[in-house]
Short mmCIF file of C-alpha atoms in Angstrom, two decimals:
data_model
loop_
_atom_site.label_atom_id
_atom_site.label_comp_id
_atom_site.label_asym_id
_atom_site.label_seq_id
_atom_site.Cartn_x
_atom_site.Cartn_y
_atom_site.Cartn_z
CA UNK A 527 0.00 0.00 0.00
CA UNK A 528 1.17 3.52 -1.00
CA UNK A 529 2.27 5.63 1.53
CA UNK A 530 0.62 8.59 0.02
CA UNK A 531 -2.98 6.54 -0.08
CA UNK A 532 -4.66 7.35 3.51
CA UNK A 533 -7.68 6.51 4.82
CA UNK A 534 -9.66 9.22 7.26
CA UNK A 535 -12.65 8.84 9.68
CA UNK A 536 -15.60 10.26 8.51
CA UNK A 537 -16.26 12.56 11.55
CA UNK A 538 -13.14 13.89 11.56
CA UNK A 539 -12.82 14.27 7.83
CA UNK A 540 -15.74 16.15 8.34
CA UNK A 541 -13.97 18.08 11.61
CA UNK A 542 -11.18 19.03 9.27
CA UNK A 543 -13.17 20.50 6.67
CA UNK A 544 -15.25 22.44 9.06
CA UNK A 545 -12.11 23.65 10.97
CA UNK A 546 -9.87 24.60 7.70
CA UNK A 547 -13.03 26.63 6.07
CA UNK A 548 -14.32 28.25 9.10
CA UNK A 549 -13.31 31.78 8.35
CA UNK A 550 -14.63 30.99 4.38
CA UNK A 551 -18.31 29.94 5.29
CA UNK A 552 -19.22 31.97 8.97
CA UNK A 553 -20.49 35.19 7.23
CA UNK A 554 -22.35 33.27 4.29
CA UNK A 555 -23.86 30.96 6.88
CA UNK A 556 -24.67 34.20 9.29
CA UNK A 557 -26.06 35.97 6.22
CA UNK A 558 -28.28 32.76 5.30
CA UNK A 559 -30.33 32.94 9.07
CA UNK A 560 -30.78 36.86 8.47
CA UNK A 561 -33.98 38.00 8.34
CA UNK A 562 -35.62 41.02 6.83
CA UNK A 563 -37.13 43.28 9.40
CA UNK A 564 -40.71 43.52 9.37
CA UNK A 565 -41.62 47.80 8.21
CA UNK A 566 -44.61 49.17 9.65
CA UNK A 567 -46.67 50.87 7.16
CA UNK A 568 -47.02 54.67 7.41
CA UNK A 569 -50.46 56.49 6.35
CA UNK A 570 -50.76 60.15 5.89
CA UNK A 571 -53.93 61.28 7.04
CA UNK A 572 -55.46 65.06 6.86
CA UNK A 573 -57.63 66.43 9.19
CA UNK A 574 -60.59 68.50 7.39
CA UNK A 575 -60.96 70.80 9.86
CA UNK A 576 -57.32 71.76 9.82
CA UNK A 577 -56.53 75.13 8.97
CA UNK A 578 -53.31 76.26 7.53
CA UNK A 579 -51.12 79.36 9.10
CA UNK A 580 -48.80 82.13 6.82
CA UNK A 581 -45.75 83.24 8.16
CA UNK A 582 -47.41 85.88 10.48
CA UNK A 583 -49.84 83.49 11.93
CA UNK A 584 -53.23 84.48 10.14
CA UNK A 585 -55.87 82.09 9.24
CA UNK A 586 -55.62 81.08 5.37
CA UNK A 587 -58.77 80.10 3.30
CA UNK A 588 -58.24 75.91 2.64
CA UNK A 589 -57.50 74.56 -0.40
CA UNK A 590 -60.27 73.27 -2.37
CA UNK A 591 -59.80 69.53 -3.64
CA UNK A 592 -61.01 67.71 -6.52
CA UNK A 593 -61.08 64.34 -5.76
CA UNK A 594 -59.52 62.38 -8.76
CA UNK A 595 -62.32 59.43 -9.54
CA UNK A 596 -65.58 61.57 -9.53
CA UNK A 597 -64.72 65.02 -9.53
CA UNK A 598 -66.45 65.61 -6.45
CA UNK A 599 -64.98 68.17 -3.40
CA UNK A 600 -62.18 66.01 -1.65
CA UNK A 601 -60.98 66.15 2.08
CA UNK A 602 -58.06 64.07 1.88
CA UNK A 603 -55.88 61.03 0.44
CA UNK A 604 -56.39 57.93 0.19
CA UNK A 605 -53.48 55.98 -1.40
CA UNK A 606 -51.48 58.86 -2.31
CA UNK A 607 -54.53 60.10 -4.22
CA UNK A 608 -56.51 63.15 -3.19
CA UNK A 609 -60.39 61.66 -2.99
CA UNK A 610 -63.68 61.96 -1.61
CA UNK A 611 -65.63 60.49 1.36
CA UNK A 612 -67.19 58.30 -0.85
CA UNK A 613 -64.30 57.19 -3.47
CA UNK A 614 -62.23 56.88 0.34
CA UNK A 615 -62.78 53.17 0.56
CA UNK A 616 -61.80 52.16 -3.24
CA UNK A 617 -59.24 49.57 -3.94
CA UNK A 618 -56.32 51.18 -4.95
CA UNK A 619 -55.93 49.45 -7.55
CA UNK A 620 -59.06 52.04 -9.15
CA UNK A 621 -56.91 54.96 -8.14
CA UNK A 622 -54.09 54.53 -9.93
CA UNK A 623 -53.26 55.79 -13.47
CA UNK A 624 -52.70 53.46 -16.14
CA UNK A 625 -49.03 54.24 -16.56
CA UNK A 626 -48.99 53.24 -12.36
CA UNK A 627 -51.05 50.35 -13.03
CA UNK A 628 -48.63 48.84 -15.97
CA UNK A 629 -45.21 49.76 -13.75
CA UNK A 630 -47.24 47.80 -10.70
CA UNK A 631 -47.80 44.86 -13.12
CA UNK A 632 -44.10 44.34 -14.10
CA UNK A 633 -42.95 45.17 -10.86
CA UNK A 634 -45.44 41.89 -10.10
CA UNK A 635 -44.22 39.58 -12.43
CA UNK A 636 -41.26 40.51 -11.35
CA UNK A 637 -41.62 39.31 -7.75
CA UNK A 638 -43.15 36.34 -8.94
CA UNK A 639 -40.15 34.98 -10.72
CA UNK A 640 -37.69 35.77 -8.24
CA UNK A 641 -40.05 34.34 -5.82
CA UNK A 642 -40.13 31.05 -7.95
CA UNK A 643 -36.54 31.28 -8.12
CA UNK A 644 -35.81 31.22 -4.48
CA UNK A 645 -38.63 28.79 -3.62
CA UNK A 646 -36.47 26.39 -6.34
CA UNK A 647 -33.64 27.00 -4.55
CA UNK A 648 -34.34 26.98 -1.30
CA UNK A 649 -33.32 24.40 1.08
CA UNK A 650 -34.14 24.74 4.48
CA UNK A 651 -31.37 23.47 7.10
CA UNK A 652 -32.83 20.77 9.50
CA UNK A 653 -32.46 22.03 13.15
CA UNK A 654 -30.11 19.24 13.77
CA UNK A 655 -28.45 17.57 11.37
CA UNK A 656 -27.24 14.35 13.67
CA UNK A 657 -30.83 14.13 14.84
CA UNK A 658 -32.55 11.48 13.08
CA UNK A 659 -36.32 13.72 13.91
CA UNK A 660 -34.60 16.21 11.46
CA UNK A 661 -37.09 17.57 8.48
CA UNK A 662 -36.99 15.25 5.55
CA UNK A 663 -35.90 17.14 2.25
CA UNK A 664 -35.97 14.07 -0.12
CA UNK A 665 -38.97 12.58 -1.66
CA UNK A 666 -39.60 8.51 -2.29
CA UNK A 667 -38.69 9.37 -5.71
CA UNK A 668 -35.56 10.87 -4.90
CA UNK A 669 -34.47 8.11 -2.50
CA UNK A 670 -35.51 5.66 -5.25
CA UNK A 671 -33.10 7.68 -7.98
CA UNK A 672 -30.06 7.42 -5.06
CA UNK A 673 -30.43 3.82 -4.54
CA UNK A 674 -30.83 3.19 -8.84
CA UNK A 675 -27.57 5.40 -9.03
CA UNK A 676 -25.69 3.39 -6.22
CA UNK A 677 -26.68 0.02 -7.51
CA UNK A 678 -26.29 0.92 -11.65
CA UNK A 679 -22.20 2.14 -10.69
CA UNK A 680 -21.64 -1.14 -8.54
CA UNK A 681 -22.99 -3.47 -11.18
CA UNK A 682 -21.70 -1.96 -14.53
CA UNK A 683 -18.01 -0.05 -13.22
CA UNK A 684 -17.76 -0.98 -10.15
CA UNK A 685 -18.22 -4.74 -9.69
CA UNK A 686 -16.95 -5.86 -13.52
CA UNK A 687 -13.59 -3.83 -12.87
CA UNK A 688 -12.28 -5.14 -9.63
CA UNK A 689 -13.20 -8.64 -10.20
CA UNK A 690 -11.37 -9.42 -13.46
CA UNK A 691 -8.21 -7.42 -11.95
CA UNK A 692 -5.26 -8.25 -10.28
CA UNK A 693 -1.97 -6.27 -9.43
CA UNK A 694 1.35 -7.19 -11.20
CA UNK A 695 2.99 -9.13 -8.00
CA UNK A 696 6.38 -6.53 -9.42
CA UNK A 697 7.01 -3.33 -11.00
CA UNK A 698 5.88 -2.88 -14.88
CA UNK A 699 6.97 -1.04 -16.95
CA UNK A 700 5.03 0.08 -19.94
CA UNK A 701 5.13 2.37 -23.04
CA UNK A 702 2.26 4.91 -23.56
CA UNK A 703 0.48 3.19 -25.60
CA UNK A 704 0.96 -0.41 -23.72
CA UNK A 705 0.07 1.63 -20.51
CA UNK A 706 -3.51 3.27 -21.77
CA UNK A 707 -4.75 0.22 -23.84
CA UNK A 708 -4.36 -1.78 -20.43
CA UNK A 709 -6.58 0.32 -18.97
CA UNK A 710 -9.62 -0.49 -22.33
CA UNK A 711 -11.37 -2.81 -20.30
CA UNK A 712 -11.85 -0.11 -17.08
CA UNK A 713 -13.42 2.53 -19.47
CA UNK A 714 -15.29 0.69 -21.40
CA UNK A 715 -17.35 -0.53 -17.68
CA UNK A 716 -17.00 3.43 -16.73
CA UNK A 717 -18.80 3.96 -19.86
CA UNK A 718 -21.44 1.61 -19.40
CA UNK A 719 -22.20 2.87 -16.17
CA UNK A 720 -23.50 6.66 -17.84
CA UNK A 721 -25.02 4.41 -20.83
CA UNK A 722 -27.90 2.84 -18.19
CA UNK A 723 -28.78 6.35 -17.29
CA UNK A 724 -32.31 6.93 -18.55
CA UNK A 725 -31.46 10.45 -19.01
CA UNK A 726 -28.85 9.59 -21.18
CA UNK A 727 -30.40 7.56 -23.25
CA UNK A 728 -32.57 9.96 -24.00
CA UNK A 729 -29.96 12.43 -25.55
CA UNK A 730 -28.98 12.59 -29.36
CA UNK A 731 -26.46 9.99 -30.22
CA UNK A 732 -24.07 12.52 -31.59
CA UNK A 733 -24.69 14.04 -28.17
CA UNK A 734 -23.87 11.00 -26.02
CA UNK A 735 -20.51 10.17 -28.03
CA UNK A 736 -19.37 13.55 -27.50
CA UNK A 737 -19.91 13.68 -23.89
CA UNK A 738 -18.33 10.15 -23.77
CA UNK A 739 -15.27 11.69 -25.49
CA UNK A 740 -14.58 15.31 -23.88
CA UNK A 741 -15.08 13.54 -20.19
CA UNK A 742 -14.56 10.10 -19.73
CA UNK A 743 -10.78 10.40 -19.36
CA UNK A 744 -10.91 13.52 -17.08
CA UNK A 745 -12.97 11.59 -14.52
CA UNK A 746 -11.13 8.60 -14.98
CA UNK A 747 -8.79 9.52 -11.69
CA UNK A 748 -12.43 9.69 -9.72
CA UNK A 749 -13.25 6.91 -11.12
CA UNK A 750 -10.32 4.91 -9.58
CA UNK A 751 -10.51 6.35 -6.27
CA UNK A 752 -13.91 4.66 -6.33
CA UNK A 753 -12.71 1.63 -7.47
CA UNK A 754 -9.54 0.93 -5.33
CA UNK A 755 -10.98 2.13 -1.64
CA UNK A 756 -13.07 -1.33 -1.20
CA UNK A 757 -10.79 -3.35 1.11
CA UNK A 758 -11.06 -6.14 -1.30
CA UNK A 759 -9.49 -4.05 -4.66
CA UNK A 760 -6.68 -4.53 -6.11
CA UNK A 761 -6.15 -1.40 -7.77
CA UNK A 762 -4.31 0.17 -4.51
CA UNK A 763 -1.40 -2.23 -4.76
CA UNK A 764 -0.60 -1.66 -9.02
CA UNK A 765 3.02 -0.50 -9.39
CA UNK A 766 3.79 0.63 -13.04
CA UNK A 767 6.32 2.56 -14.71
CA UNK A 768 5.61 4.44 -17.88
CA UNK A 769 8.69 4.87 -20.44
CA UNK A 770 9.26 6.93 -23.02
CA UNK A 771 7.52 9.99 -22.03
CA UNK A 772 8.92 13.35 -21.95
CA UNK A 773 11.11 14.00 -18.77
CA UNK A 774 10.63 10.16 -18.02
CA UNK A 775 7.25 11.86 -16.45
CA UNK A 776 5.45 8.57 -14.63
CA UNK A 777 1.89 8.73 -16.04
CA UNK A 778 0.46 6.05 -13.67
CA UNK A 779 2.16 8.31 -10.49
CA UNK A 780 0.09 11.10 -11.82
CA UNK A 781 -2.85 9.42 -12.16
CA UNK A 782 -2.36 7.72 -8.51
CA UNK A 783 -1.79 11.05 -7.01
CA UNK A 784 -5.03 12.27 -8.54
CA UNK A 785 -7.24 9.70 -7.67
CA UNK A 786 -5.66 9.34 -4.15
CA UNK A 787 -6.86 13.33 -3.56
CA UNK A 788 -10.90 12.13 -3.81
CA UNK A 789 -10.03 8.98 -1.82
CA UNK A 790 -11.08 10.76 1.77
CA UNK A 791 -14.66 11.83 -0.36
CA UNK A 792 -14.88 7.79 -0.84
CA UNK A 793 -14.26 6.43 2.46
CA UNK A 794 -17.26 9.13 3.80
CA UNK A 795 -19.27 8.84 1.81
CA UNK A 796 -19.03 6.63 -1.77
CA UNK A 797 -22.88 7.73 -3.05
CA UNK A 798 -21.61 12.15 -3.14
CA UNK A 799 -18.88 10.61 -5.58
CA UNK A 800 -21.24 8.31 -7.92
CA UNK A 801 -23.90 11.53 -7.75
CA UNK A 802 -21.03 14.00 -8.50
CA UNK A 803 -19.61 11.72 -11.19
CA UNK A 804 -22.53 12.01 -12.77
CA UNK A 805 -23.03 15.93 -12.84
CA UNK A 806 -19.14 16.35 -14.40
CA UNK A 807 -19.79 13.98 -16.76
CA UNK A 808 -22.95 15.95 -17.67
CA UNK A 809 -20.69 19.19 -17.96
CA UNK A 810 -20.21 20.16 -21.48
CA UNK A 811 -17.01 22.18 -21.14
CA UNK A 812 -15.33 19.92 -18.25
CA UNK A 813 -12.22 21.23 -19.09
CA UNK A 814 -11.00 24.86 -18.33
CA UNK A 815 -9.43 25.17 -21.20
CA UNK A 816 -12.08 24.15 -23.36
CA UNK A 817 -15.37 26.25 -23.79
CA UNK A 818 -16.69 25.41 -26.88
CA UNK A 819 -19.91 23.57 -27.00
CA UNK A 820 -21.24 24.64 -30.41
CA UNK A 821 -21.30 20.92 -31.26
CA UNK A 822 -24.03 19.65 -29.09
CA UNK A 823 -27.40 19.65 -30.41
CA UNK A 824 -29.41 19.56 -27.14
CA UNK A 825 -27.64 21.69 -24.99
CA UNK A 826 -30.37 23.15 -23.40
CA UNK A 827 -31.58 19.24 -22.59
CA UNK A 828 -27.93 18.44 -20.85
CA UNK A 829 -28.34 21.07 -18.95
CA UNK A 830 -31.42 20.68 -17.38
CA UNK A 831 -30.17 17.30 -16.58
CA UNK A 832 -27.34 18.14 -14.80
CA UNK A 833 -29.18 20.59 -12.82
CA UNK A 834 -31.84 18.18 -11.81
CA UNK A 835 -28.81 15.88 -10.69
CA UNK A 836 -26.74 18.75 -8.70
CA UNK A 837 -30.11 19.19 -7.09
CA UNK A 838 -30.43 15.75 -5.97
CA UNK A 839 -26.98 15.80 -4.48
CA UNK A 840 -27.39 18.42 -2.62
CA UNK A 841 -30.64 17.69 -1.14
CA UNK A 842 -28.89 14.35 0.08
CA UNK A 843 -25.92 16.29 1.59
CA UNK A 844 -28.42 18.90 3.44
CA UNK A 845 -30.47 15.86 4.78
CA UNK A 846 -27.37 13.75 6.14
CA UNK A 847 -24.59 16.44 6.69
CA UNK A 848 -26.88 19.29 7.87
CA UNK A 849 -26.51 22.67 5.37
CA UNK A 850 -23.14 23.81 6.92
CA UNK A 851 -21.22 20.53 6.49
CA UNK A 852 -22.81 20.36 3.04
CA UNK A 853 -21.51 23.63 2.14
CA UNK A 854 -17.87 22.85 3.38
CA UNK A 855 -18.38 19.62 1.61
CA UNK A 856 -18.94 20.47 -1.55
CA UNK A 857 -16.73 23.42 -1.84
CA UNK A 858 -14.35 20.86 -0.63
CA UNK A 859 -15.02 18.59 -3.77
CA UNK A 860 -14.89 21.60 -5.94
CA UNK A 861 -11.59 22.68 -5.64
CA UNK A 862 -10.61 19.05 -5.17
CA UNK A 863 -11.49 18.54 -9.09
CA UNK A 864 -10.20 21.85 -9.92
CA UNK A 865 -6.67 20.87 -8.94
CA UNK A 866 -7.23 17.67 -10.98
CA UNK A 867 -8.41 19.67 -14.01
CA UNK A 868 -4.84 21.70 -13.99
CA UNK A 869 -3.19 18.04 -13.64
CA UNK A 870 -5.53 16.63 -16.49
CA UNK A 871 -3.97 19.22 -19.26
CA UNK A 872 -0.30 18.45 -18.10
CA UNK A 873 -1.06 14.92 -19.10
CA UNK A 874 -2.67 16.04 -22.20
CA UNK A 875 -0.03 17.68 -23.35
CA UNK A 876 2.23 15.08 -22.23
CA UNK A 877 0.59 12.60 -24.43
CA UNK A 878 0.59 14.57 -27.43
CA UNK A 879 4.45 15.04 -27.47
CA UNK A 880 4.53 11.49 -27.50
CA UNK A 881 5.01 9.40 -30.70
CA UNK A 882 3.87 6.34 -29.01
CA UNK A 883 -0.02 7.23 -29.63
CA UNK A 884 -0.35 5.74 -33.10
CA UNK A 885 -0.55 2.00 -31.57
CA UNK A 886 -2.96 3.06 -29.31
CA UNK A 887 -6.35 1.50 -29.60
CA UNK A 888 -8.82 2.71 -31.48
CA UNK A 889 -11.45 3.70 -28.21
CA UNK A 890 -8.76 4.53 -26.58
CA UNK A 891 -7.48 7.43 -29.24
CA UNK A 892 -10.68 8.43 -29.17
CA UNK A 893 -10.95 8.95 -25.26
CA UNK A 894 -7.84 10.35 -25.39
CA UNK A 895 -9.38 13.18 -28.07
CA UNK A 896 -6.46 12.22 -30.65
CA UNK A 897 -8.78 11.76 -33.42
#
């Protein structure tokens, strides 16, 4: 076992991200319980038998008022409006002009789609998050979709993968292409697992192979750290070599490193990793240096999909974690893959300066985004 490969108790993986982020997330988690302060309403009410003064303290004759519905002698306001006893108890709604009445319409549909908006996103954070009494965010349909999602990685990547591997009882060494056809079998069960996605299956077939080829080998690190953290898997004790590559750079080293970072996000909790597996693989510009997406033909459908999916996730976290631990969780994750991302185009790069990738299989090239 790697020396670099550790293993971390879920409370106090879950300590350690709440201690290292505590200055990050206090104000955004203070600013989350604020509430807006309740304004008492203010109405400006005339007396009719008031009389107004001049400067030298003589009684003035009062203004005569028209009120503004019937024409008839006012007293007073009512709504801002200057009206009569009898127009008094209208709904303002009558009073208003019909420039006021269109600006008080948009400024309605206005509030109505933020207020959708924030009703979509709001998640309320259970009182306590270790008490099992704590409010239930997730429907039956949701638990149902966790359970699918669990069971569809362990039977198509998960379980196929470690069985039919063992680890080379010595050192290999192995040329580029030698190194990434060995791993064929591994991607092509990583691929079936997003395959048996009904949502995926429902996407343009031009639209599935391209996600298949822009992602698959950028989540391939994740991918191992789900595979080798069963106590049973082989994967942790593989010791290869690579040769031939520029610097004598070790891919596998790079890609053990990688996968060893989202090992800790395993031994919590496996399901975050399947769900968030799932939403990067759904991302249609995964890498940073990559934003075109011109070639998909239901964009808009991908990305509802992934939505619905980071929704799903985080409901989980909230329910089980409790909204704080979720955040520092996530964000966690985040800049977990981020690092990997910079790591990702050194190995690109690293495998284009290499003449070794014309014997490289043919699903493998295309993984690799060489053809």
């Amino acid at each position: 076992m790697n020396s670099d490969y550790v293993f971390v108790n879920g409370d106090n993986f879950i300590y350690d991200l709440e201690t290292n982020n505590k200055d990050t997330f206090d104000a955004y988690l203070s600013d989350a319980k604020q509430r807006v302060t309740n304004m008492s309403k203010r109405f400006l009410q005339y007396d009719a038998s008031s009389l107004n003064y001049n400067e030298c303290g003589k009684k003035t004759e009062k203004t005569v008022l028209q009120c503004v519905v019937c024409g008839a002698k006012a007293f007073g306001y009512n709504f801002d409006r200057i009206t009569c006893e009898s127009c008094k108890g209208m709904r303002k709604d009558w009073i208003r002009s019909e420039k006021e009445k269109n600006k008080k319409l948009i400024q309605g549909e206005k509030q109505r789609k933020t207020k959708q908006t924030k009703r979509r996103l709001q998640i309320s954070m259970p009182r306590d998050s270790e008490n099992f009494n704590s409010p239930v965010t997730l429907s039956s349909a949701d638990r149902a979709s966790l359970n699918n999602i669990s069971h569809c990685y362990d039977q198509y990547a998960g379980e196929p993968s470690i069985s039919v591997y063992s680890a080379p009882q010595q050192v290999l060494t192995l040329r580029l292409h030698e190194f990434y056809n060995r791993k064929k079998p591994i991607v092509v069960s990583f691929i079936s697992y997003f395959k048996h996605l009904p949502e995926f299956q429902q996407l343009n077939i031009d639209d599935q192979v391209l996600l298949i080829k822009q992602n698959i080998h950028i989540l391939l690190p994740v991918n191992y750290a789900l595979l080798k953290t069963p106590a049973h898997s082989q994967f942790r004790y593989t010791r290869i070599q690579t040769a031939g590559c520029v610097n004598n750079i070790n891919l596998h080293s790079m890609y053990q490193l990688l996968s060893n970072t989202f090992v800790p996000f395993v031994t919590l909790d496996p399901l975050v990793v399947k769900l968030f597996l799932i939403i990067l693989f759904l991302t249609t510009n995964l890498l940073t240096t990559n934003f075109d997406t011109v070639g998909y033909k239901q964009l808009g459908y991908i990305h509802r999909i992934q939505s619905a999916y980071t929704q799903l996730l985080w409901l989980y976290m909230i329910e089980k974690y409790g909204e704080k631990r979720a955040v520092i969780l996530y964000t966690r994750i985040i800049t977990t893959f981020l690092h990997l991302q910079t790591v990702i185009n050194r190995i690109d790069s690293i495998i284009r300066l290499n003449k070794d990738t014309q014997y490289l299989d043919s699903l493998m090239k295309s993984i690799l985004q060489l053809t």
